[in-house]
Amino acid sequence: MFRTALRNVLAHKARLLMTVLAVMLGVAFVSGTLVFTDTLGNAFSKQSAKSYDNVAVSIETYAGDDEKTPGIDDATLEKIRGLDGVASATGRVDGFAGVADPDGKLIGNGWSNTGANFAPGKDGKDAQYTFVEGSGPAKNGSVALDKDTASKGKYQVGDPVRVATNGPVKEYTLSGIFTTEDGAVNAGGSLVLFDTPTAQQLYLKPGVFQNATVSAAGGVSDQKLLDEIEPLLPKDATAQTGKALADQQAKDIESGLTSLNTMLLAFAGIALFVGIFLIANTFTMLIAQRTRELALMRAIGATRRQVKRSVLLEAAFVGVLASVIGFLLGLGLATGLRSAMGVMGGKIPAGPLVVSPTAVISAFAVGVLITVLAAWLPARRASKIAPVAAMSSVHATASVKSLVVRNSIGGVITLLGSAGIVGGAATGGTGGRQLVAAGAFFALIGIIILIPLLSRPVIALVRPLLKKVFGVSGKLASQNAVRNPRRTGATASALAIGLTLVTGISVLGVTLGQAIDKMTTDNIKADYLISMASGDSLDESALTALSKADGVAALSPQQASSLQVDGEHHSASGVTPGDVEKVFSLTTESGSLASLKDGQVAVGSKTAKSNGWKAGDTLPVTFEDEKKGEVTIGATYKENEFLSPFVLPKELADRHSASTRPEIREIWIKADGGASKANEQSIVDALGDNPAMSVMDRQDIRDMFGGFINTALNIMYGLLAMALLIAVLGVVNTLAMSVFERQQEIGMLRAIGLDRGRVKRMIRLEAVVISVFGAVIGVGLGVFLGWAIGRTLSSDIPGYALVIPWDRLGIFLLLAGLVGVLASLWPARSAAKLNMLTAIKTE
């Protein structure tokens, strides 16, 4: 039986090609994902460990510009240096710093643009940085840049460099260019080195550091140093050995890559699930063509178990072959993903591809198991065919009883899944989404079981149109499409699964995108939004400068604050009285927003109602700086998504800020005459042409809040493309097998007058009918799922309303038809080229 299985694989190479391709693509995705994430994890872990090679103890604080976390002062650092066994102790301070390119634009992505202090030792070098040109900054007014940033900005040593921190942009002289393993630079950002006093002045205060690293003299235990250092540290500081910190960062890196790994493997799983239908279809057709051969084997003594084992061995051979090719492709995919990250700005530390035993075992286990699993049902059917019955007919039809049982089971599972989806939509929240997910799984399985039953009535609806438009070719195509409902169903199922996911994601994405867009346009009147590219707070000087800019009609900050009422914490927004209602759409429900000028506060109506407050009430509060006082509610307003439940006049927020620097997250501007190039340039000029400050008009604001949804949709479409490609292979496979089985019939049609053009048209139309049938099922189920998931999110998204993207759904159906046409090219050409006499003689 082993030799028989091997012979059958070699005898049907062309017929098994599509199966090999399907398994190969899935295995490539699995192995590529595992190798890619292992490589990333290994590279970043080694980089992290390397950065702590000479660190015996690392000290960290969360020092800021308040007094609660004072940081590490010079006196503490000197005490540490005086300990026996300490070779050196270096203080570190860092924060945001952005560098302008020749066009004045920010180099880097904002969140990973960093500034730090250059801390040379006695030899004048800082071990964390290797200078390739010039030297480190030795005085105020000079900076050093990492090599990548200097290259992007076309800077040379001695050039003036415009650097923006959280304050006004300043010009420095470039003293040197260095290389570093700093994570911010590897993430596509930039690193600017200042001399230590300048960095302290910018990010903390003179004589104070946020962090420190301690190196040990030879033969001194890291743990011993740690025990001696800890008593010297302020209470909010934490210290650990360099090895412990490197190990922790390695775990953090592994944890951070888990979500990426899970997402990519999920899409690989979808592709493999789609591939199951192609594999099962292939083996079903191969077995149907070899029914007499299998019957003869049974007649000469082969048992059912041996027949089944023969088919499963064929599947195992195919699985191993596909896994080998897929694994090699996966290595290429991992290399490509690594290169793509570099092109997109991410810098991955140098290192080899990491091919772990887990990746190898997983790839081959998945490839072989999926293939054998998909072939198990056809193998079981083959083993159950009686020898005499098989010899009497090439086509063994399913019994009425088996079809009734199949359709009954499919109906029950579909109803169960549909009930779960509807129940989840009604429940809402996280629990509702979990119920929808479970229901979707059962509904999809049920539909797959029922697709053969659905194929006849659905395709019957288009039969008159096909006959009217395409004549005999259309009539024959519609009949051929339902001749073998199971085969048609299995082929259509693959497309249905892919389009269910694509449609569901599209419906959900477009609905959420329009809800967010509506929320944006309904809640703001401002023409411009000013923010820091880093996400940090703006300096007070920006507000002062903008208030004097030409064309600014009104402006208000959105300054983060907070207060407590009866022990309950409430977030608050500090705003400019009189201007806040000009930049935000605020609907007053009681009182007047003019009361903000008198030092009163405004409260969102939902918050006021839930606490039983009304305009005119006086509330005892504890402010952000922990001082107690009273505030009077001057107005209640309909909640605005861009403001906190409490709105305070900026002067009150400033007076009770816990920080010496107000936390101005955004500045909103209403311009004279609306948005224009002149007004925008006036704002840019007022900000000192600061590359770190983002100036967005209303369209930019809408894109900022809704753009990530389109990005996510495009990523999803790209990842699901592989599943759809496998579905296309399934259509090709089905048509090729169908043409092979119907050679005699096609020869007869040719003999009675059906020319080659009509034969091609018949095969193409059959492919289009099957493809569009699967697409219609997928689109319908996808819309249902998109609606259900959206309902679970509706309570968290103001103005939520289901949006069905008819244009995209139409494109999906057109693409399904195009898929059918493309998939039919080779089978149609093969059918048209059949020799009539040879085909007629074929059994």
PDB file of C-alpha atoms in Angstrom, residues 137-251:
ATOM      1  CA  PRO A 137      28.948  68.336  23.025  1.00  0.00           C
ATOM      2  CA  ALA A 138      31.143  69.966  25.648  1.00  0.00           C
ATOM      3  CA  LYS A 139      29.252  73.214  26.199  1.00  0.00           C
ATOM      4  CA  ASN A 140      25.895  74.923  25.868  1.00  0.00           C
ATOM      5  CA  GLY A 141      25.014  75.678  22.253  1.00  0.00           C
ATOM      6  CA  SER A 142      26.380  72.454  20.752  1.00  0.00           C
ATOM      7  CA  VAL A 143      24.784  69.080  20.121  1.00  0.00           C
ATOM      8  CA  ALA A 144      25.661  65.709  18.644  1.00  0.00           C
ATOM      9  CA  LEU A 145      23.387  63.660  16.350  1.00  0.00           C
ATOM     10  CA  ASP A 146      23.055  59.965  15.629  1.00  0.00           C
ATOM     11  CA  LYS A 147      24.392  58.920  12.234  1.00  0.00           C
ATOM     12  CA  ASP A 148      21.008  58.165  10.630  1.00  0.00           C
ATOM     13  CA  THR A 149      19.506  61.519  11.646  1.00  0.00           C
ATOM     14  CA  ALA A 150      22.571  63.418  10.437  1.00  0.00           C
ATOM     15  CA  SER A 151      22.345  61.587   7.112  1.00  0.00           C
ATOM     16  CA  LYS A 152      18.603  62.304   6.695  1.00  0.00           C
ATOM     17  CA  GLY A 153      19.148  65.973   7.530  1.00  0.00           C
ATOM     18  CA  LYS A 154      22.338  66.202   5.394  1.00  0.00           C
ATOM     19  CA  TYR A 155      24.209  67.625   8.370  1.00  0.00           C
ATOM     20  CA  GLN A 156      27.993  67.840   8.696  1.00  0.00           C
ATOM     21  CA  VAL A 157      30.073  68.640  11.798  1.00  0.00           C
ATOM     22  CA  GLY A 158      30.047  72.400  12.310  1.00  0.00           C
ATOM     23  CA  ASP A 159      26.635  72.932  10.668  1.00  0.00           C
ATOM     24  CA  PRO A 160      23.844  74.780  12.474  1.00  0.00           C
ATOM     25  CA  VAL A 161      21.038  72.415  13.571  1.00  0.00           C
ATOM     26  CA  ARG A 162      17.521  73.495  14.530  1.00  0.00           C
ATOM     27  CA  VAL A 163      16.365  71.427  17.513  1.00  0.00           C
ATOM     28  CA  ALA A 164      12.937  71.579  19.106  1.00  0.00           C
ATOM     29  CA  THR A 165      12.185  70.416  22.617  1.00  0.00           C
ATOM     30  CA  ASN A 166       8.927  71.169  24.420  1.00  0.00           C
ATOM     31  CA  GLY A 167       9.765  74.867  24.283  1.00  0.00           C
ATOM     32  CA  PRO A 168      10.690  77.177  21.410  1.00  0.00           C
ATOM     33  CA  VAL A 169      12.956  75.831  18.686  1.00  0.00           C
ATOM     34  CA  LYS A 170      16.646  76.703  19.098  1.00  0.00           C
ATOM     35  CA  GLU A 171      19.681  76.579  16.837  1.00  0.00           C
ATOM     36  CA  TYR A 172      22.760  74.618  17.913  1.00  0.00           C
ATOM     37  CA  THR A 173      26.129  73.815  16.375  1.00  0.00           C
ATOM     38  CA  LEU A 174      26.751  70.184  15.452  1.00  0.00           C
ATOM     39  CA  SER A 175      29.832  68.973  17.353  1.00  0.00           C
ATOM     40  CA  GLY A 176      29.792  65.303  16.375  1.00  0.00           C
ATOM     41  CA  ILE A 177      28.044  62.317  14.789  1.00  0.00           C
ATOM     42  CA  PHE A 178      27.786  58.971  16.582  1.00  0.00           C
ATOM     43  CA  THR A 179      26.425  55.455  16.304  1.00  0.00           C
ATOM     44  CA  THR A 180      24.332  53.872  19.035  1.00  0.00           C
ATOM     45  CA  GLU A 181      22.212  50.871  19.913  1.00  0.00           C
ATOM     46  CA  ASP A 182      19.573  53.150  21.429  1.00  0.00           C
ATOM     47  CA  GLY A 183      16.084  51.717  20.968  1.00  0.00           C
ATOM     48  CA  ALA A 184      14.588  55.081  19.942  1.00  0.00           C
ATOM     49  CA  VAL A 185      16.946  55.331  16.966  1.00  0.00           C
ATOM     50  CA  ASN A 186      16.274  51.722  15.972  1.00  0.00           C
ATOM     51  CA  ALA A 187      12.543  52.481  16.041  1.00  0.00           C
ATOM     52  CA  GLY A 188      13.061  55.089  13.314  1.00  0.00           C
ATOM     53  CA  GLY A 189      13.458  58.064  15.628  1.00  0.00           C
ATOM     54  CA  SER A 190      16.374  60.368  16.360  1.00  0.00           C
ATOM     55  CA  LEU A 191      18.740  61.024  19.255  1.00  0.00           C
ATOM     56  CA  VAL A 192      20.181  64.420  20.130  1.00  0.00           C
ATOM     57  CA  LEU A 193      22.947  64.668  22.737  1.00  0.00           C
ATOM     58  CA  PHE A 194      23.310  67.846  24.808  1.00  0.00           C
ATOM     59  CA  ASP A 195      25.934  68.647  27.393  1.00  0.00           C
ATOM     60  CA  THR A 196      24.710  67.556  30.842  1.00  0.00           C
ATOM     61  CA  PRO A 197      23.821  71.019  32.300  1.00  0.00           C
ATOM     62  CA  THR A 198      21.796  71.890  29.176  1.00  0.00           C
ATOM     63  CA  ALA A 199      19.932  68.558  29.225  1.00  0.00           C
ATOM     64  CA  GLN A 200      19.137  68.989  32.930  1.00  0.00           C
ATOM     65  CA  GLN A 201      17.856  72.498  32.320  1.00  0.00           C
ATOM     66  CA  LEU A 202      15.687  71.314  29.420  1.00  0.00           C
ATOM     67  CA  TYR A 203      14.228  68.163  30.950  1.00  0.00           C
ATOM     68  CA  LEU A 204      14.449  68.378  34.725  1.00  0.00           C
ATOM     69  CA  LYS A 205      16.378  70.923  36.774  1.00  0.00           C
ATOM     70  CA  PRO A 206      20.057  71.711  37.359  1.00  0.00           C
ATOM     71  CA  GLY A 207      22.016  69.122  39.290  1.00  0.00           C
ATOM     72  CA  VAL A 208      19.355  66.387  39.071  1.00  0.00           C
ATOM     73  CA  PHE A 209      19.228  63.186  37.025  1.00  0.00           C
ATOM     74  CA  GLN A 210      16.355  60.847  36.202  1.00  0.00           C
ATOM     75  CA  ASN A 211      18.442  57.683  36.024  1.00  0.00           C
ATOM     76  CA  ALA A 212      21.957  56.448  36.690  1.00  0.00           C
ATOM     77  CA  THR A 213      24.157  53.498  35.769  1.00  0.00           C
ATOM     78  CA  VAL A 214      26.891  52.102  37.974  1.00  0.00           C
ATOM     79  CA  SER A 215      29.802  49.939  36.809  1.00  0.00           C
ATOM     80  CA  ALA A 216      31.753  47.696  39.154  1.00  0.00           C
ATOM     81  CA  ALA A 217      35.436  47.294  39.664  1.00  0.00           C
ATOM     82  CA  GLY A 218      36.930  43.917  38.809  1.00  0.00           C
ATOM     83  CA  GLY A 219      35.855  41.036  41.041  1.00  0.00           C
ATOM     84  CA  VAL A 220      33.054  42.951  42.781  1.00  0.00           C
ATOM     85  CA  SER A 221      29.619  41.303  42.891  1.00  0.00           C
ATOM     86  CA  ASP A 222      26.759  43.188  41.242  1.00  0.00           C
ATOM     87  CA  GLN A 223      24.424  42.065  44.019  1.00  0.00           C
ATOM     88  CA  LYS A 224      26.839  43.362  46.678  1.00  0.00           C
ATOM     89  CA  LEU A 225      26.893  46.784  45.023  1.00  0.00           C
ATOM     90  CA  LEU A 226      23.113  46.783  44.736  1.00  0.00           C
ATOM     91  CA  ASP A 227      22.741  46.087  48.462  1.00  0.00           C
ATOM     92  CA  GLU A 228      25.077  49.003  49.293  1.00  0.00           C
ATOM     93  CA  ILE A 229      23.483  51.456  46.846  1.00  0.00           C
ATOM     94  CA  GLU A 230      19.807  50.948  47.739  1.00  0.00           C
ATOM     95  CA  PRO A 231      19.979  52.673  51.175  1.00  0.00           C
ATOM     96  CA  LEU A 232      21.443  55.794  49.540  1.00  0.00           C
ATOM     97  CA  LEU A 233      18.578  56.272  47.063  1.00  0.00           C
ATOM     98  CA  PRO A 234      15.462  58.465  47.410  1.00  0.00           C
ATOM     99  CA  LYS A 235      12.319  56.514  48.297  1.00  0.00           C
ATOM    100  CA  ASP A 236      10.800  56.680  44.809  1.00  0.00           C
ATOM    101  CA  ALA A 237      13.913  55.307  43.076  1.00  0.00           C
ATOM    102  CA  THR A 238      14.254  51.657  42.038  1.00  0.00           C
ATOM    103  CA  ALA A 239      17.518  49.805  41.489  1.00  0.00           C
ATOM    104  CA  GLN A 240      18.382  46.423  40.024  1.00  0.00           C
ATOM    105  CA  THR A 241      21.409  44.688  38.614  1.00  0.00           C
ATOM    106  CA  GLY A 242      22.214  45.172  34.929  1.00  0.00           C
ATOM    107  CA  LYS A 243      21.662  41.476  34.268  1.00  0.00           C
ATOM    108  CA  ALA A 244      18.253  41.512  35.927  1.00  0.00           C
ATOM    109  CA  LEU A 245      17.260  44.570  33.897  1.00  0.00           C
ATOM    110  CA  ALA A 246      18.492  43.001  30.644  1.00  0.00           C
ATOM    111  CA  ASP A 247      16.537  39.805  31.425  1.00  0.00           C
ATOM    112  CA  GLN A 248      13.415  41.815  32.190  1.00  0.00           C
ATOM    113  CA  GLN A 249      13.714  43.773  28.960  1.00  0.00           C
ATOM    114  CA  ALA A 250      14.146  40.518  27.029  1.00  0.00           C
ATOM    115  CA  LYS A 251      10.862  39.278  28.549  1.00  0.00           C
TER     116      LYS A 251
END
